[in-house]
Amino acid sequence: MDLSLLLVVLYMALLGAGLGTLTGLAPGLHVNTLALVLVASGPVLLPALGDAAVLLGAEREAAPLFMVAIIASAAVAHSILDFLPSLFLGAPEEDTVMSILPGHRMLLEGRGLEAVRCSAYGGLVGAALAVVMCLPLSLVLGPPLNLFPLLDLATPFLIAAALVALILSERGREVTAKVVVRRAVRTAEVISLSRPVPVDGQDAVLSGTVERGPAGEAWLRTGTGRWRLVGARVPRGTVRVEGRWRVRRSARRERGLAILFLLLSGALGLTCTEARLPLSGAFEGLGHSIMFPLLTGLFGLPSLISSLGRASIPPQEVAAEGADDLRSGLRGTLSGALVGWFPGISSTTGVILASSLGRGKGGLEDAGRSYLTMVSAVGTSSTVLGLLALALAFKGRSGAMLAAKEVLGADGAAAICPPSPWFPLLLLAVLVSAAVSYRTAVVLGARLARSAAGTDLRTLNRAIIVLLVALAAVFCGLPGLIVLAVSTLMGTLPPRLAIGRVHLTGCLILPSLLNFTGLDVSLLSVL
């Protein structure tokens, strides 16, 4: 391989990493916007890249491929760095809405740097594992099996599976305990005074007075409570009951509310994505994507508002361990493949599917670390494997890959499709960008964590709230402020109703499902 060509690719990777870092750290600025700017600047940038390539000993005709290397590197860097503003400023994007909740919890526990390291590690692992997976996957999706055309057929089923998994994630908080009676005998006037701890399947021995309910059901009243009796017949009076506990957790209320908020947020998301907004003819700011005020209202502002009662951010611990969760990185990478290949599968959907693959071992701390690692791995792996989809089928599954497709032109597939030597070079650029971005995220995260420690949280949160509202007004004008107000109100309700705010991701999932099935047009006539 020509060393001059390799050198140019490395320079392009560093340039892309720098641009992706800027977009990742700037609230409301997405890498897709950067990609569109690069494409629009193509008549100027491509000749400049060609001149730079000639100076370094490479061919001028490779300029479009250098541009693709910049775009792919920037997308990976953005995916790793955009966790920082979502953690410290509460300004989420589509790729970070799932990680902002455990990230804020860890920050308020003094583990903000640990959260940054877990997220950065997940991004690095996701990119590396995705690169390793590219060779075997190219043989399955491309020649000789050519299974890529079958992917579109499975898309609606995967999105529906994510919705079901999201609803079933509510385990419920109402616990009912019954005693399955094996033996019940009359006894002396003795009543159990120590309160039992019902554990499903374990033996139960209680003494008390048998009562009958309105439907004739048997209840045993002890000195500490009243327990439902099922199974064998129980005599009236004071009895000694022997049996086993049957403990069940009811989640009907929580799952019903989860469905409600999925539908409400989905309707709001569909209204926003289809530009059916009030005051659309009024001041619209810079015309930025309406997703910024939507996601900020659903996930960012409610967390900031709920933290107004806290005095200050606690001192941040130096995380020396717990960030090397390879298993969660692998789960995120596998789900990132779905995001990179399937149209309509967003990063949010990929995270939900990855969560359903298994739960991390350990307590709440381990679960938070694993979750952040997994979410970040989904983001970077979807970019790498989206590059594979572009190479094999010349289809862009994200804004960045669509921009790369436009840069390559009609004959671009032949230029990067394996076994073209350019595809390994693009993968190398992605790996370099991931490594540089990992280190950048850790260093910047450490500085931000130290700076945030001891900061008056009420003053800081008020300032951030004002900043986010101002950005929504500048980016999206009056429609953006209306969306921000409605979504903020909706975002404050789930915690008050004892369900997860994650169900508000219906604003992203439902529009994708409806758009893919063609039902969005019918629903928009109602909204």
XYZ file of C-alpha atoms in Angstrom:
527
model
C 0.000 0.000 0.000
C 1.231 3.490 -0.887
C 2.548 5.165 2.278
C 1.647 8.613 0.979
C -1.969 7.514 0.573
C -1.944 6.104 4.097
C -0.532 9.370 5.416
C -3.272 11.422 3.739
C -5.976 9.157 5.183
C -4.520 9.603 8.671
C -4.561 13.381 8.246
C -8.178 13.233 7.068
C -9.060 11.097 10.099
C -7.544 13.672 12.451
C -9.342 16.485 10.643
C -12.628 14.596 10.866
C -12.046 13.876 14.555
C -11.511 17.579 15.191
C -14.678 18.566 13.344
C -16.676 15.834 15.084
C -15.387 17.053 18.436
C -16.672 20.556 17.701
C -20.135 19.330 16.694
C -20.245 16.913 19.616
C -19.494 19.602 22.179
C -21.814 22.240 20.691
C -25.404 21.837 21.969
C -27.878 21.550 19.127
C -25.247 21.110 16.387
C -25.453 17.656 14.812
C -22.831 15.948 12.695
C -25.430 15.589 9.933
C -25.440 19.380 9.663
C -21.661 19.330 9.316
C -21.907 16.642 6.627
C -24.402 18.719 4.655
C -22.124 21.767 4.913
C -19.197 19.711 3.605
C -21.262 18.447 0.678
C -22.489 21.947 -0.137
C -18.870 23.152 -0.027
C -17.764 20.332 -2.320
C -16.940 22.560 -5.327
C -14.391 24.355 -3.144
C -13.261 21.598 -0.776
C -12.741 18.785 -3.286
C -10.160 20.689 -5.381
C -8.435 21.766 -2.159
C -8.308 18.165 -0.944
C -6.970 17.118 -4.338
C -4.192 19.719 -4.125
C -3.334 18.574 -0.592
C -3.227 14.957 -1.773
C -0.826 15.847 -4.577
C 1.451 17.691 -2.140
C 1.569 14.569 0.037
C 2.248 12.283 -2.921
C -1.243 10.839 -3.452
C -3.574 11.031 -6.458
C -5.861 14.002 -7.032
C -8.706 11.694 -8.149
C -8.950 10.308 -4.608
C -10.312 13.606 -3.233
C -13.946 12.331 -2.889
C -12.698 9.360 -0.898
C -10.758 11.689 1.382
C -13.983 13.640 1.938
C -15.764 10.400 2.892
C -12.957 9.652 5.363
C -13.519 13.072 6.952
C -17.288 12.544 7.197
C -17.009 9.036 8.683
C -14.330 10.134 11.167
C -16.389 13.146 12.210
C -19.477 10.969 12.738
C -17.580 8.612 15.062
C -15.988 11.482 17.004
C -19.348 13.206 17.382
C -20.915 10.004 18.700
C -18.272 9.761 21.447
C -18.085 13.451 22.412
C -21.782 14.378 22.357
C -22.266 12.654 25.717
C -20.446 15.530 27.461
C -23.016 18.303 26.802
C -25.869 15.905 27.532
C -24.273 15.053 30.896
C -23.081 18.466 32.050
C -25.596 20.719 30.263
C -28.653 18.516 29.858
C -28.849 19.101 26.087
C -29.604 15.677 24.571
C -29.616 14.588 20.949
C -31.328 11.582 19.417
C -28.272 9.406 20.095
C -27.942 10.436 23.762
C -31.503 10.555 25.094
C -31.109 7.060 26.532
C -27.855 7.801 28.360
C -28.718 11.193 29.861
C -30.825 9.695 32.677
C -28.235 7.297 34.224
C -25.524 9.835 33.401
C -27.194 12.568 35.481
C -27.742 10.145 38.338
C -24.042 9.235 38.363
C -23.048 12.916 38.203
C -25.173 13.722 41.258
C -23.626 10.724 43.036
C -20.145 12.140 42.467
C -19.389 9.690 39.644
C -19.510 12.041 36.663
C -15.987 11.195 35.490
C -16.802 7.506 35.741
C -19.844 8.088 33.525
C -17.668 9.867 30.955
C -15.124 7.044 30.945
C -17.796 4.380 30.554
C -19.369 6.230 27.651
C -16.036 6.916 25.950
C -14.947 3.303 26.428
C -18.200 2.081 24.909
C -17.667 4.284 21.865
C -14.129 2.991 21.369
C -15.123 -0.652 21.830
C -18.138 -0.257 19.550
C -15.986 1.143 16.746
C -13.283 -1.529 17.169
C -15.704 -4.461 17.321
C -17.649 -3.130 14.337
C -14.444 -2.977 12.285
C -13.674 -6.586 13.225
C -17.203 -7.621 12.216
C -17.001 -5.977 8.792
C -15.143 -8.839 7.065
C -17.493 -11.711 7.985
C -20.554 -9.511 7.523
C -19.436 -8.416 4.072
C -19.395 -12.090 3.042
C -22.946 -12.586 4.357
C -24.580 -9.358 3.203
C -22.568 -9.108 0.004
C -21.156 -11.789 -2.301
C -21.538 -14.741 -2.155
C -24.779 -14.812 -0.071
C -26.102 -11.321 -0.928
C -28.625 -11.157 1.926
C -28.680 -7.363 2.153
C -31.955 -6.959 0.142
C -33.784 -9.013 2.783
C -33.115 -6.494 5.548
C -35.900 -4.096 4.585
C -38.519 -6.806 5.128
C -37.590 -7.244 8.795
C -37.519 -3.549 9.715
C -41.129 -3.046 10.923
C -40.934 -6.216 13.006
C -37.764 -5.013 14.739
C -39.276 -1.609 15.513
C -42.409 -3.294 16.871
C -40.212 -5.609 18.971
C -38.488 -2.553 20.449
C -41.863 -1.072 21.413
C -42.943 -4.306 23.093
C -39.615 -4.587 24.931
C -39.986 -1.007 26.128
C -43.459 -1.631 27.546
C -42.438 -4.902 29.196
C -39.458 -3.182 30.830
C -41.910 -1.782 33.404
C -41.844 -4.404 36.133
C -44.471 -2.776 38.319
C -44.328 -1.737 41.961
C -47.527 -3.255 43.352
C -46.695 -6.585 44.989
C -49.360 -9.056 46.138
C -48.584 -11.992 48.422
C -50.858 -14.993 48.954
C -50.485 -18.188 50.936
C -51.112 -21.429 49.046
C -52.491 -23.540 51.892
C -51.312 -27.120 52.316
C -52.695 -27.630 55.808
C -54.921 -25.580 58.096
C -55.937 -26.715 61.602
C -57.751 -25.055 64.458
C -55.453 -23.970 67.211
C -55.472 -22.159 70.524
C -55.955 -18.424 70.716
C -52.463 -17.733 69.342
C -51.834 -15.123 66.650
C -48.539 -14.446 64.824
C -47.128 -11.138 66.026
C -43.917 -11.022 63.960
C -44.433 -9.718 60.436
C -43.397 -12.314 57.835
C -41.299 -11.507 54.768
C -43.054 -13.167 51.820
C -40.667 -14.758 49.323
C -42.153 -16.531 46.342
C -41.967 -20.311 46.726
C -40.772 -20.365 50.327
C -42.655 -22.054 53.172
C -45.201 -20.040 55.141
C -46.381 -20.835 58.684
C -48.884 -18.371 60.159
C -51.445 -18.297 62.937
C -54.427 -16.000 63.016
C -58.144 -15.530 62.603
C -59.844 -16.555 59.369
C -62.137 -13.960 57.797
C -64.287 -14.067 54.687
C -64.271 -11.423 51.994
C -67.235 -10.121 49.961
C -66.848 -12.933 47.411
C -66.366 -15.606 50.046
C -62.575 -15.662 49.740
C -60.561 -16.585 52.813
C -58.236 -14.137 54.574
C -55.995 -14.739 57.559
C -55.685 -11.797 59.945
C -52.558 -11.891 62.075
C -51.182 -9.376 64.530
C -49.298 -7.582 61.744
C -51.455 -7.838 58.647
C -54.017 -9.625 56.527
C -53.090 -12.355 54.051
C -55.090 -13.940 51.253
C -55.466 -17.745 51.525
C -55.862 -19.941 48.441
C -55.775 -23.663 47.817
C -57.134 -26.010 50.487
C -60.270 -25.268 52.484
C -59.699 -23.349 55.680
C -61.935 -23.671 58.768
C -63.301 -20.592 60.485
C -61.928 -19.307 63.753
C -58.340 -19.225 64.918
C -56.186 -21.528 62.797
C -52.589 -22.431 62.106
C -51.861 -22.341 58.390
C -48.986 -24.139 56.685
C -48.248 -23.626 53.016
C -46.014 -21.634 50.685
C -45.885 -18.031 49.562
C -47.074 -16.956 46.123
C -45.712 -13.484 45.436
C -46.706 -11.659 42.272
C -45.794 -8.212 41.030
C -48.527 -6.439 39.083
C -47.434 -4.071 36.336
C -50.784 -3.395 34.688
C -50.941 0.222 35.846
C -47.341 0.992 34.899
C -47.557 -0.711 31.522
C -50.834 1.022 30.758
C -49.203 4.375 31.488
C -46.180 3.345 29.417
C -48.442 2.713 26.417
C -50.163 6.063 26.991
C -46.903 8.029 27.040
C -45.536 6.116 24.066
C -48.613 7.164 22.102
C -48.607 10.770 23.349
C -44.906 11.292 22.693
C -45.258 9.483 19.359
C -48.048 11.849 18.313
C -45.898 14.814 19.343
C -42.895 13.415 17.486
C -44.937 12.743 14.353
C -46.323 16.273 14.441
C -42.801 17.677 14.724
C -41.126 15.486 12.110
C -43.865 16.227 9.577
C -43.678 19.990 10.252
C -47.323 20.214 11.345
C -46.535 22.890 13.925
C -48.496 25.896 15.196
C -47.246 29.335 14.133
C -45.147 27.758 11.386
C -45.527 30.904 9.330
C -44.216 33.104 12.146
C -40.599 33.648 13.162
C -38.789 30.312 12.708
C -35.297 31.296 13.798
C -32.457 29.721 11.844
C -34.681 26.907 10.614
C -32.811 24.308 12.673
C -34.266 20.834 13.192
C -37.260 20.876 15.534
C -35.820 17.771 17.215
C -33.614 19.976 19.416
C -36.465 21.600 21.411
C -38.427 18.336 21.332
C -35.674 16.221 22.905
C -34.528 19.013 25.213
C -38.059 19.353 26.562
C -38.707 15.645 26.989
C -35.367 14.679 28.542
C -33.186 17.703 29.293
C -35.257 20.396 31.000
C -37.261 18.042 33.288
C -34.024 16.697 34.783
C -32.694 20.213 35.273
C -35.944 21.421 36.835
C -36.051 18.471 39.237
C -32.476 19.279 40.314
C -33.238 22.893 41.236
C -33.678 21.886 44.869
C -30.123 20.544 45.146
C -27.536 22.805 46.722
C -24.469 21.885 44.650
C -22.837 19.220 42.525
C -20.953 16.891 44.876
C -17.193 16.369 44.568
C -16.452 13.995 41.705
C -14.559 10.803 42.395
C -11.668 9.640 40.241
C -12.901 6.456 38.551
C -10.103 3.903 38.552
C -12.140 0.887 37.548
C -15.449 -0.304 36.177
C -15.189 1.134 32.656
C -14.011 -2.023 30.859
C -17.360 -3.708 30.299
C -16.662 -5.586 27.070
C -19.903 -7.540 27.260
C -22.060 -4.418 27.189
C -19.915 -3.051 24.381
C -20.594 -6.194 22.351
C -24.346 -5.927 22.972
C -24.267 -2.328 21.840
C -22.259 -3.237 18.740
C -24.739 -5.918 17.696
C -27.614 -3.471 18.056
C -25.585 -0.825 16.258
C -25.539 -3.188 13.297
C -29.326 -2.942 13.176
C -29.141 0.858 13.259
C -26.512 0.908 10.511
C -28.279 -1.522 8.173
C -32.026 -1.238 8.680
C -33.913 1.828 7.449
C -36.116 3.307 10.149
C -34.154 1.768 13.050
C -32.886 4.699 15.126
C -30.214 4.662 17.813
C -32.969 4.748 20.437
C -34.546 1.611 18.987
C -31.143 -0.062 18.899
C -30.525 0.710 22.579
C -33.894 -0.741 23.574
C -33.199 -3.921 21.617
C -29.723 -4.148 23.136
C -31.202 -3.816 26.624
C -33.521 -6.740 25.914
C -30.550 -8.975 25.050
C -29.696 -9.291 28.740
C -29.132 -7.317 31.894
C -25.796 -6.611 33.396
C -24.849 -8.384 36.586
C -24.411 -6.556 39.860
C -26.246 -3.723 41.531
C -27.435 -0.318 40.404
C -23.893 1.024 40.023
C -22.860 -1.796 37.675
C -26.120 -1.429 35.748
C -25.462 2.280 35.163
C -21.927 1.649 33.917
C -23.057 -1.154 31.618
C -25.883 0.925 30.214
C -23.674 3.892 29.343
C -21.120 1.593 27.712
C -23.821 -0.075 25.657
C -25.480 3.182 24.523
C -22.200 4.649 23.305
C -21.253 1.416 21.530
C -24.543 1.557 19.619
C -23.687 5.033 18.324
C -20.180 4.358 17.005
C -20.836 0.849 15.692
C -23.877 2.059 13.744
C -21.617 4.568 11.969
C -19.007 1.939 11.061
C -21.547 -0.638 9.945
C -23.496 2.067 8.128
C -20.297 2.585 6.158
C -20.394 -1.128 5.312
C -23.995 -0.749 4.094
C -22.854 2.135 1.909
C -20.038 0.034 0.460
C -22.107 -3.095 -0.234
C -25.449 -1.662 -1.369
C -24.623 2.035 -1.835
C -27.420 2.950 0.593
C -27.087 5.613 3.272
C -28.805 4.810 6.571
C -27.948 8.109 8.295
C -27.500 11.740 7.374
C -23.715 11.390 7.392
C -23.772 8.324 5.138
C -26.239 9.989 2.760
C -23.806 12.886 2.503
C -20.957 10.456 1.819
C -23.059 8.813 -0.884
C -23.597 12.162 -2.583
C -19.886 12.931 -2.459
C -18.968 9.605 -4.066
C -21.398 10.042 -6.937
C -22.986 7.429 -9.185
C -19.868 5.278 -9.455
C -18.946 5.539 -5.798
C -20.012 2.017 -4.828
C -17.333 0.470 -7.018
C -14.696 2.707 -5.425
C -15.228 1.508 -1.845
C -16.937 -1.880 -2.182
C -14.775 -4.716 -0.797
C -12.281 -5.963 -1.914
C -11.423 -2.379 -2.874
C -8.329 -1.217 -0.926
C -10.212 1.957 -0.024
C -12.614 0.268 2.341
C -9.846 -0.848 4.779
C -8.450 2.684 4.624
C -11.821 4.129 5.605
C -12.024 1.658 8.493
C -8.537 2.747 9.563
C -9.684 6.377 9.552
C -12.628 5.439 11.760
C -10.373 3.625 14.245
C -7.950 6.551 14.448
C -10.829 8.961 15.024
C -12.307 6.703 17.729
C -8.972 6.436 19.556
C -8.343 10.194 19.439
C -11.917 10.973 20.483
C -11.735 8.518 23.382
C -8.722 10.296 24.806
C -10.265 13.713 24.158
C -13.484 12.740 25.938
C -11.635 11.431 28.996
C -9.415 14.520 29.297
C -12.238 17.013 28.746
C -14.557 14.997 30.981
C -12.033 15.098 33.824
C -11.679 18.865 33.520
C -15.431 19.423 33.338
C -16.034 17.131 36.309
C -13.456 18.972 38.422
C -14.870 22.335 37.370
C -18.437 21.256 38.107
C -17.656 19.935 41.596
C -18.955 22.303 44.259
C -20.794 24.470 41.741
C -24.069 25.918 42.997
C -26.425 23.582 41.164
C -29.428 25.872 41.447
C -27.636 28.802 39.833
C -26.022 26.560 37.218
C -29.288 24.845 36.324
C -31.124 28.150 36.014
C -28.406 29.408 33.676
C -28.533 26.217 31.596
C -32.338 26.364 31.400
C -32.156 29.953 30.128
C -29.459 28.906 27.624
C -31.489 25.982 26.280
C -34.642 28.084 25.943
C -32.633 30.763 24.133
C -31.097 28.170 21.790
C -34.549 26.768 21.020
C -35.751 30.279 20.151
C -32.709 31.010 17.978
C -32.726 27.652 16.214
C -36.482 27.135 15.747
C -38.258 30.378 16.631
C -41.816 30.443 17.995
C -42.696 26.883 16.870
C -39.629 25.655 18.734
C -40.668 27.422 21.933
C -44.150 25.899 21.733
C -42.702 22.423 21.209
C -40.270 23.024 24.076
C -43.090 24.018 26.448
C -45.336 21.077 25.535
C -42.539 18.507 25.621
C -41.228 19.831 28.956
C -44.665 19.442 30.507
C -44.879 15.912 29.136
C -41.361 15.105 30.342
C -42.137 16.020 33.957
C -45.060 13.577 34.249
C -43.553 10.039 34.048
C -41.450 10.271 37.257
C -44.460 11.662 39.119
C -46.489 8.663 37.936
C -43.717 6.225 38.965
C -42.763 5.095 35.458
C -39.601 5.573 33.441
C -39.093 8.652 31.292
C -37.632 6.299 28.681
C -41.150 5.708 27.323
C -41.051 9.204 25.878
C -38.693 7.819 23.229
C -41.917 7.007 21.433
C -41.363 10.437 19.848
C -38.629 8.778 17.762
C -39.791 5.171 17.490
C -43.441 5.593 16.501
C -42.789 8.050 13.639
C -40.199 5.623 12.234
C -42.637 2.715 12.397
C -45.534 4.684 10.923
C -43.390 6.175 8.189
C -42.053 2.775 7.197
C -45.523 1.218 7.084
C -47.084 4.219 5.327
C -49.596 4.910 8.114
C -48.193 8.330 8.975
C -50.150 10.031 6.199
C -53.456 8.722 7.564
C -52.653 9.768 11.125
C -51.502 13.235 10.110
C -54.973 13.942 8.767
C -56.236 13.484 12.335
C -53.492 15.384 14.184
